[in-house]
PDB file of C-alpha atoms in Angstrom:
ATOM      1  CA  CYS A   1      -9.915  16.183  -5.586  1.00 77.00           C
ATOM      2  CA  ASP A   2      -8.109  14.933  -9.134  1.00 75.00           C
ATOM      3  CA  ASP A   3     -10.257  12.262  -9.875  1.00 79.00           C
ATOM      4  CA  PHE A   4     -12.801  14.245 -12.112  1.00 79.00           C
ATOM      5  CA  CYS A   5     -15.665  12.009 -11.455  1.00 79.00           C
ATOM      6  CA  ALA A   6     -18.630  12.499 -14.282  1.00 79.00           C
ATOM      7  CA  PHE A   7     -21.179  14.360 -11.714  1.00 84.00           C
ATOM      8  CA  CYS A   8     -18.690  16.304  -9.947  1.00 82.00           C
ATOM      9  CA  ILE A   9     -17.306  20.142 -10.770  1.00 82.00           C
ATOM     10  CA  ILE A  10     -15.668  19.972  -7.189  1.00 80.00           C
ATOM     11  CA  PRO A  11     -12.271  19.920  -9.377  1.00 78.00           C
ATOM     12  CA  HIS A  12     -13.510  21.880 -11.872  1.00 75.00           C
ATOM     13  CA  LEU A  13     -13.354  24.620  -9.527  1.00 79.00           C
ATOM     14  CA  ARG A  14     -10.599  24.425  -6.936  1.00 78.00           C
ATOM     15  CA  GLY A  15      -8.092  23.444  -9.088  1.00 76.00           C
ATOM     16  CA  PRO A  16      -5.613  20.555  -8.332  1.00 79.00           C
ATOM     17  CA  SER A  17      -5.765  18.407  -4.752  1.00 81.00           C
ATOM     18  CA  VAL A  18      -3.968  21.063  -2.594  1.00 88.00           C
ATOM     19  CA  SER A  19      -2.543  18.987   0.894  1.00 92.00           C
ATOM     20  CA  ARG A  20      -1.599  21.278   3.913  1.00 94.00           C
ATOM     21  CA  PRO A  21       2.151  20.717   4.982  1.00 96.00           C
ATOM     22  CA  THR A  22       2.593  17.862   7.396  1.00 97.00           C
ATOM     23  CA  ALA A  23       4.238  19.888   9.626  1.00 97.00           C
ATOM     24  CA  ALA A  24       1.154  23.146   9.688  1.00 97.00           C
ATOM     25  CA  ILE A  25      -1.241  20.278  10.528  1.00 97.00           C
ATOM     26  CA  LEU A  26       1.025  18.829  13.676  1.00 98.00           C
ATOM     27  CA  GLU A  27       1.345  22.714  14.643  1.00 98.00           C
ATOM     28  CA  HIS A  28      -2.754  23.812  13.901  1.00 98.00           C
ATOM     29  CA  ALA A  29      -3.278  20.464  16.255  1.00 98.00           C
ATOM     30  CA  ARG A  30      -0.588  21.285  19.693  1.00 98.00           C
ATOM     31  CA  ALA A  31      -2.367  24.535  18.912  1.00 98.00           C
ATOM     32  CA  LEU A  32      -5.961  22.745  19.259  1.00 98.00           C
ATOM     33  CA  ALA A  33      -4.480  20.382  22.309  1.00 98.00           C
ATOM     34  CA  ALA A  34      -2.955  24.117  24.171  1.00 98.00           C
ATOM     35  CA  ALA A  35      -6.733  25.515  23.998  1.00 98.00           C
ATOM     36  CA  GLY A  36      -8.343  21.862  25.204  1.00 98.00           C
ATOM     37  CA  TYR A  37      -9.570  20.273  22.549  1.00 98.00           C
ATOM     38  CA  LYS A  38      -9.290  17.062  22.498  1.00 98.00           C
ATOM     39  CA  GLU A  39     -10.616  15.780  19.491  1.00 97.00           C
ATOM     40  CA  ILE A  40     -10.193  16.733  15.927  1.00 96.00           C
ATOM     41  CA  ASP A  41     -11.323  15.972  12.426  1.00 95.00           C
ATOM     42  CA  LEU A  42      -9.253  15.420   9.338  1.00 93.00           C
ATOM     43  CA  THR A  43     -11.518  16.857   6.550  1.00 87.00           C
ATOM     44  CA  GLY A  44     -10.496  17.128   2.923  1.00 83.00           C
ATOM     45  CA  VAL A  45     -12.548  16.408  -0.450  1.00 79.00           C
ATOM     46  CA  HIS A  46     -10.227  13.313  -0.953  1.00 81.00           C
ATOM     47  CA  THR A  47      -8.289  12.398   2.405  1.00 89.00           C
ATOM     48  CA  GLY A  48      -7.009   9.573   1.234  1.00 89.00           C
ATOM     49  CA  ALA A  49      -4.781  11.005  -1.562  1.00 89.00           C
ATOM     50  CA  TYR A  50      -3.334  13.832   1.110  1.00 91.00           C
ATOM     51  CA  GLY A  51       0.382  14.090   0.464  1.00 92.00           C
ATOM     52  CA  MET A  52       0.811  13.046  -3.147  1.00 91.00           C
ATOM     53  CA  ASP A  53       0.793  17.206  -4.032  1.00 91.00           C
ATOM     54  CA  LEU A  54       3.320  18.259  -1.803  1.00 92.00           C
ATOM     55  CA  ALA A  55       7.095  19.107  -2.979  1.00 92.00           C
ATOM     56  CA  THR A  56       8.171  15.569  -0.657  1.00 93.00           C
ATOM     57  CA  PRO A  57       5.494  13.917  -1.145  1.00 95.00           C
ATOM     58  CA  THR A  58       4.354  12.032   1.659  1.00 96.00           C
ATOM     59  CA  THR A  59       1.107   9.779   2.557  1.00 95.00           C
ATOM     60  CA  LEU A  60      -2.222  10.086   4.609  1.00 96.00           C
ATOM     61  CA  LEU A  61      -0.457   7.102   6.665  1.00 97.00           C
ATOM     62  CA  ALA A  62       2.704   8.753   7.639  1.00 97.00           C
ATOM     63  CA  MET A  63       0.581  12.219   8.613  1.00 97.00           C
ATOM     64  CA  LEU A  64      -0.991  10.285  10.945  1.00 97.00           C
ATOM     65  CA  GLU A  65       1.466   8.365  12.234  1.00 98.00           C
ATOM     66  CA  GLN A  66       2.817  11.813  13.535  1.00 98.00           C
ATOM     67  CA  LEU A  67      -0.651  13.561  14.791  1.00 98.00           C
ATOM     68  CA  VAL A  68      -1.307  10.425  17.099  1.00 98.00           C
ATOM     69  CA  ARG A  69       2.147  11.247  18.725  1.00 98.00           C
ATOM     70  CA  VAL A  70       0.611  15.276  19.274  1.00 98.00           C
ATOM     71  CA  ASP A  71       0.278  15.578  23.189  1.00 97.00           C
ATOM     72  CA  GLY A  72      -3.203  16.577  24.390  1.00 97.00           C
ATOM     73  CA  ILE A  73      -5.402  15.210  21.467  1.00 97.00           C
ATOM     74  CA  GLU A  74      -7.078  12.279  22.611  1.00 97.00           C
ATOM     75  CA  ARG A  75      -9.455  11.193  19.446  1.00 97.00           C
ATOM     76  CA  ILE A  76      -8.546  11.624  15.847  1.00 97.00           C
ATOM     77  CA  ARG A  77     -11.666  10.994  13.482  1.00 95.00           C
ATOM     78  CA  LEU A  78     -10.980  10.878   9.328  1.00 92.00           C
ATOM     79  CA  ASN A  79     -13.512  11.869   7.393  1.00 87.00           C
ATOM     80  CA  SER A  80     -14.428  10.540   3.686  1.00 88.00           C
ATOM     81  CA  ILE A  81     -11.765   8.565   1.971  1.00 91.00           C
ATOM     82  CA  GLU A  82     -12.040   7.057  -1.138  1.00 91.00           C
ATOM     83  CA  PRO A  83     -12.249   3.306  -1.712  1.00 94.00           C
ATOM     84  CA  ALA A  84      -9.081   3.179  -3.324  1.00 91.00           C
ATOM     85  CA  THR A  85      -6.884   4.916  -1.210  1.00 92.00           C
ATOM     86  CA  VAL A  86      -7.276   2.898   1.674  1.00 94.00           C
ATOM     87  CA  SER A  87      -4.605   0.397   2.290  1.00 94.00           C
ATOM     88  CA  GLU A  88      -4.052  -2.957   4.560  1.00 95.00           C
ATOM     89  CA  GLU A  89      -1.414  -0.443   6.454  1.00 96.00           C
ATOM     90  CA  LEU A  90      -3.581   2.244   6.577  1.00 96.00           C
ATOM     91  CA  LEU A  91      -6.459  -0.116   7.910  1.00 96.00           C
ATOM     92  CA  ASP A  92      -3.730  -1.992  10.612  1.00 96.00           C
ATOM     93  CA  PHE A  93      -2.504   1.596  12.471  1.00 97.00           C
ATOM     94  CA  ILE A  94      -6.015   2.746  12.688  1.00 96.00           C
ATOM     95  CA  ALA A  95      -6.928  -0.764  14.246  1.00 97.00           C
ATOM     96  CA  ALA A  96      -4.014  -0.272  16.636  1.00 97.00           C
ATOM     97  CA  SER A  97      -3.987   2.914  17.968  1.00 97.00           C
ATOM     98  CA  PRO A  98      -5.834   3.649  20.488  1.00 96.00           C
ATOM     99  CA  LYS A  99      -6.368   7.885  19.220  1.00 97.00           C
ATOM    100  CA  ILE A 100      -7.867   6.991  15.550  1.00 97.00           C
ATOM    101  CA  CYS A 101     -11.450   6.442  16.091  1.00 96.00           C
ATOM    102  CA  GLN A 102     -11.940   3.301  14.226  1.00 95.00           C
ATOM    103  CA  HIS A 103     -15.146   5.328  12.319  1.00 94.00           C
ATOM    104  CA  LEU A 104     -14.789   5.110   8.354  1.00 95.00           C
ATOM    105  CA  HIS A 105     -16.631   7.030   5.683  1.00 95.00           C
ATOM    106  CA  ILE A 106     -15.641   5.654   2.645  1.00 95.00           C
ATOM    107  CA  CYS A 107     -17.851   6.871  -0.823  1.00 92.00           C
ATOM    108  CA  LEU A 108     -19.685   4.112  -2.765  1.00 95.00           C
ATOM    109  CA  GLN A 109     -21.736   6.506  -4.502  1.00 95.00           C
ATOM    110  CA  SER A 110     -23.643   3.503  -6.353  1.00 96.00           C
ATOM    111  CA  GLY A 111     -23.743  -0.192  -5.641  1.00 97.00           C
ATOM    112  CA  ASP A 112     -24.405  -0.757  -9.287  1.00 97.00           C
ATOM    113  CA  ASP A 113     -20.725  -1.283 -12.046  1.00 97.00           C
ATOM    114  CA  ASP A 114     -22.503   0.102 -14.863  1.00 97.00           C
ATOM    115  CA  ILE A 115     -23.312   3.559 -12.969  1.00 97.00           C
ATOM    116  CA  LEU A 116     -20.071   3.579 -10.908  1.00 97.00           C
ATOM    117  CA  ARG A 117     -18.486   3.499 -14.854  1.00 96.00           C
ATOM    118  CA  LEU A 118     -20.745   5.787 -15.729  1.00 96.00           C
ATOM    119  CA  MET A 119     -19.522   8.035 -12.546  1.00 94.00           C
ATOM    120  CA  ARG A 120     -15.844   7.458 -13.529  1.00 94.00           C
ATOM    121  CA  ARG A 121     -15.387   5.955 -10.240  1.00 94.00           C
ATOM    122  CA  HIS A 122     -11.891   4.126  -9.951  1.00 91.00           C
ATOM    123  CA  TYR A 123     -13.677   0.766  -8.341  1.00 94.00           C
ATOM    124  CA  ASP A 124     -16.681  -1.882  -8.828  1.00 97.00           C
ATOM    125  CA  VAL A 125     -19.067  -3.292  -6.169  1.00 97.00           C
ATOM    126  CA  ALA A 126     -16.563  -6.115  -5.763  1.00 97.00           C
ATOM    127  CA  SER A 127     -13.722  -4.247  -4.504  1.00 97.00           C
ATOM    128  CA  TYR A 128     -15.897  -2.021  -2.230  1.00 97.00           C
ATOM    129  CA  GLU A 129     -17.545  -4.966  -0.422  1.00 97.00           C
ATOM    130  CA  ARG A 130     -14.266  -6.804  -0.075  1.00 97.00           C
ATOM    131  CA  LEU A 131     -12.812  -4.088   1.618  1.00 97.00           C
ATOM    132  CA  ILE A 132     -15.124  -3.423   3.528  1.00 97.00           C
ATOM    133  CA  THR A 133     -15.123  -6.733   4.558  1.00 96.00           C
ATOM    134  CA  ASN A 134     -12.019  -6.846   5.239  1.00 96.00           C
ATOM    135  CA  VAL A 135     -12.458  -3.300   7.836  1.00 97.00           C
ATOM    136  CA  MET A 136     -14.944  -5.561   9.771  1.00 96.00           C
ATOM    137  CA  ARG A 137     -12.462  -8.286  10.262  1.00 96.00           C
ATOM    138  CA  ARG A 138      -9.977  -5.930  11.430  1.00 95.00           C
ATOM    139  CA  MET A 139     -12.072  -3.936  13.350  1.00 96.00           C
ATOM    140  CA  PRO A 140     -15.167  -4.999  14.164  1.00 96.00           C
ATOM    141  CA  GLU A 141     -16.938  -2.403  16.225  1.00 95.00           C
ATOM    142  CA  CYS A 142     -16.112   0.831  13.507  1.00 96.00           C
ATOM    143  CA  GLY A 143     -18.628   2.557  12.447  1.00 96.00           C
ATOM    144  CA  LEU A 144     -19.047   2.831   8.552  1.00 96.00           C
ATOM    145  CA  GLY A 145     -20.971   5.483   6.752  1.00 96.00           C
ATOM    146  CA  SER A 146     -20.838   6.006   2.969  1.00 96.00           C
ATOM    147  CA  ASP A 147     -22.174   8.990  -0.362  1.00 95.00           C
ATOM    148  CA  MET A 148     -24.813   7.128  -2.077  1.00 95.00           C
ATOM    149  CA  LEU A 149     -25.613   8.916  -5.642  1.00 95.00           C
ATOM    150  CA  VAL A 150     -29.550   8.181  -6.494  1.00 96.00           C
ATOM    151  CA  GLY A 151     -31.139   9.353 -10.425  1.00 96.00           C
ATOM    152  CA  PHE A 152     -27.533   9.229 -11.851  1.00 96.00           C
ATOM    153  CA  PRO A 153     -28.364   9.610 -15.684  1.00 97.00           C
ATOM    154  CA  GLY A 154     -29.192   6.079 -17.157  1.00 96.00           C
ATOM    155  CA  GLU A 155     -29.723   4.824 -13.665  1.00 97.00           C
ATOM    156  CA  THR A 156     -32.942   2.907 -13.571  1.00 97.00           C
ATOM    157  CA  GLU A 157     -34.838   0.725 -11.300  1.00 97.00           C
ATOM    158  CA  ALA A 158     -32.476  -2.068 -11.872  1.00 97.00           C
ATOM    159  CA  HIS A 159     -29.609   0.008 -11.224  1.00 97.00           C
ATOM    160  CA  PHE A 160     -31.313   1.374  -8.104  1.00 97.00           C
ATOM    161  CA  GLU A 161     -32.404  -1.996  -6.620  1.00 97.00           C
ATOM    162  CA  ARG A 162     -28.770  -3.412  -7.494  1.00 97.00           C
ATOM    163  CA  THR A 163     -27.246  -1.086  -5.332  1.00 97.00           C
ATOM    164  CA  LEU A 164     -30.505  -1.072  -2.371  1.00 97.00           C
ATOM    165  CA  ARG A 165     -29.679  -4.256  -2.271  1.00 97.00           C
ATOM    166  CA  VAL A 166     -25.824  -3.528  -1.622  1.00 97.00           C
ATOM    167  CA  VAL A 167     -26.623  -1.062   0.826  1.00 96.00           C
ATOM    168  CA  GLU A 168     -28.577  -3.690   2.805  1.00 96.00           C
ATOM    169  CA  ARG A 169     -26.505  -6.043   2.905  1.00 95.00           C
ATOM    170  CA  LEU A 170     -23.023  -3.920   3.857  1.00 97.00           C
ATOM    171  CA  PRO A 171     -22.384  -3.493   7.852  1.00 97.00           C
ATOM    172  CA  LEU A 172     -23.304   0.837   7.070  1.00 96.00           C
ATOM    173  CA  SER A 173     -24.323   2.889  10.212  1.00 96.00           C
ATOM    174  CA  TYR A 174     -25.425   5.755   8.316  1.00 96.00           C
ATOM    175  CA  LEU A 175     -25.393   7.445   4.991  1.00 96.00           C
ATOM    176  CA  HIS A 176     -25.127  10.649   3.216  1.00 95.00           C
ATOM    177  CA  VAL A 177     -27.685   9.826   0.090  1.00 96.00           C
ATOM    178  CA  PHE A 178     -27.693  12.743  -2.765  1.00 95.00           C
ATOM    179  CA  SER A 179     -29.781  12.893  -5.335  1.00 95.00           C
ATOM    180  CA  TYR A 180     -28.087  13.468  -8.771  1.00 95.00           C
ATOM    181  CA  SER A 181     -28.181  17.357  -9.605  1.00 93.00           C
ATOM    182  CA  ALA A 182     -26.663  18.655 -13.302  1.00 92.00           C
ATOM    183  CA  ARG A 183     -24.108  20.166 -12.581  1.00 92.00           C
ATOM    184  CA  PRO A 184     -22.632  22.966 -16.070  1.00 91.00           C
ATOM    185  CA  GLY A 185     -19.204  21.734 -17.063  1.00 89.00           C
ATOM    186  CA  THR A 186     -19.708  17.890 -16.054  1.00 91.00           C
ATOM    187  CA  PRO A 187     -19.893  14.973 -18.130  1.00 93.00           C
ATOM    188  CA  ALA A 188     -22.781  13.900 -16.686  1.00 94.00           C
ATOM    189  CA  THR A 189     -25.383  16.902 -18.243  1.00 93.00           C
ATOM    190  CA  LYS A 190     -24.749  15.544 -21.518  1.00 94.00           C
ATOM    191  CA  TYR A 191     -25.146  12.054 -20.281  1.00 95.00           C
ATOM    192  CA  PRO A 192     -28.860  10.380 -21.541  1.00 94.00           C
ATOM    193  CA  GLY A 193     -31.257   9.434 -19.943  1.00 93.00           C
ATOM    194  CA  GLN A 194     -31.469  12.310 -17.195  1.00 92.00           C
ATOM    195  CA  VAL A 195     -33.887  10.876 -14.511  1.00 92.00           C
ATOM    196  CA  HIS A 196     -36.742  13.352 -13.016  1.00 87.00           C
TER     197      HIS A 196
END
């Protein structure tokens, strides 16, 4: 991931984003299918940014359009995607594909705009809610998951309550909830208002 969110050490430790070439993904999928596997999960730190770093840039959608043609693979599941990378075209493709699971894990992190800004996230609550509404309009039975980070520096009870209300009104199937923990070298460690 190249986003450098205020709480995350990943870009500092792993370096710039690295995508596997599409040909390597297709070869791996064919090998899995030949071994009898029927479902594959596409994982990564920033799956939606797939292909931007390749010598010939591509997109997650372009890779998926090829991956669904691999014989023997019946189900493809996407894991952890950032809100800004969920395009209309990607949603249309997922909704129309019998192979891609109607399951999206779209990270929210906080339901409060002030905290999202402090986190250096690239969206606000209203745009996230519009995205989820858009997903559900296209795929009413879509399983939706999200990541939440609680106890971020500066988070007050009011910020937490706003997050709770957002979570209560969204049609989320599950949450991955993490308590903030300081990662040396990240900006958030220096923020005032560290939460016990």
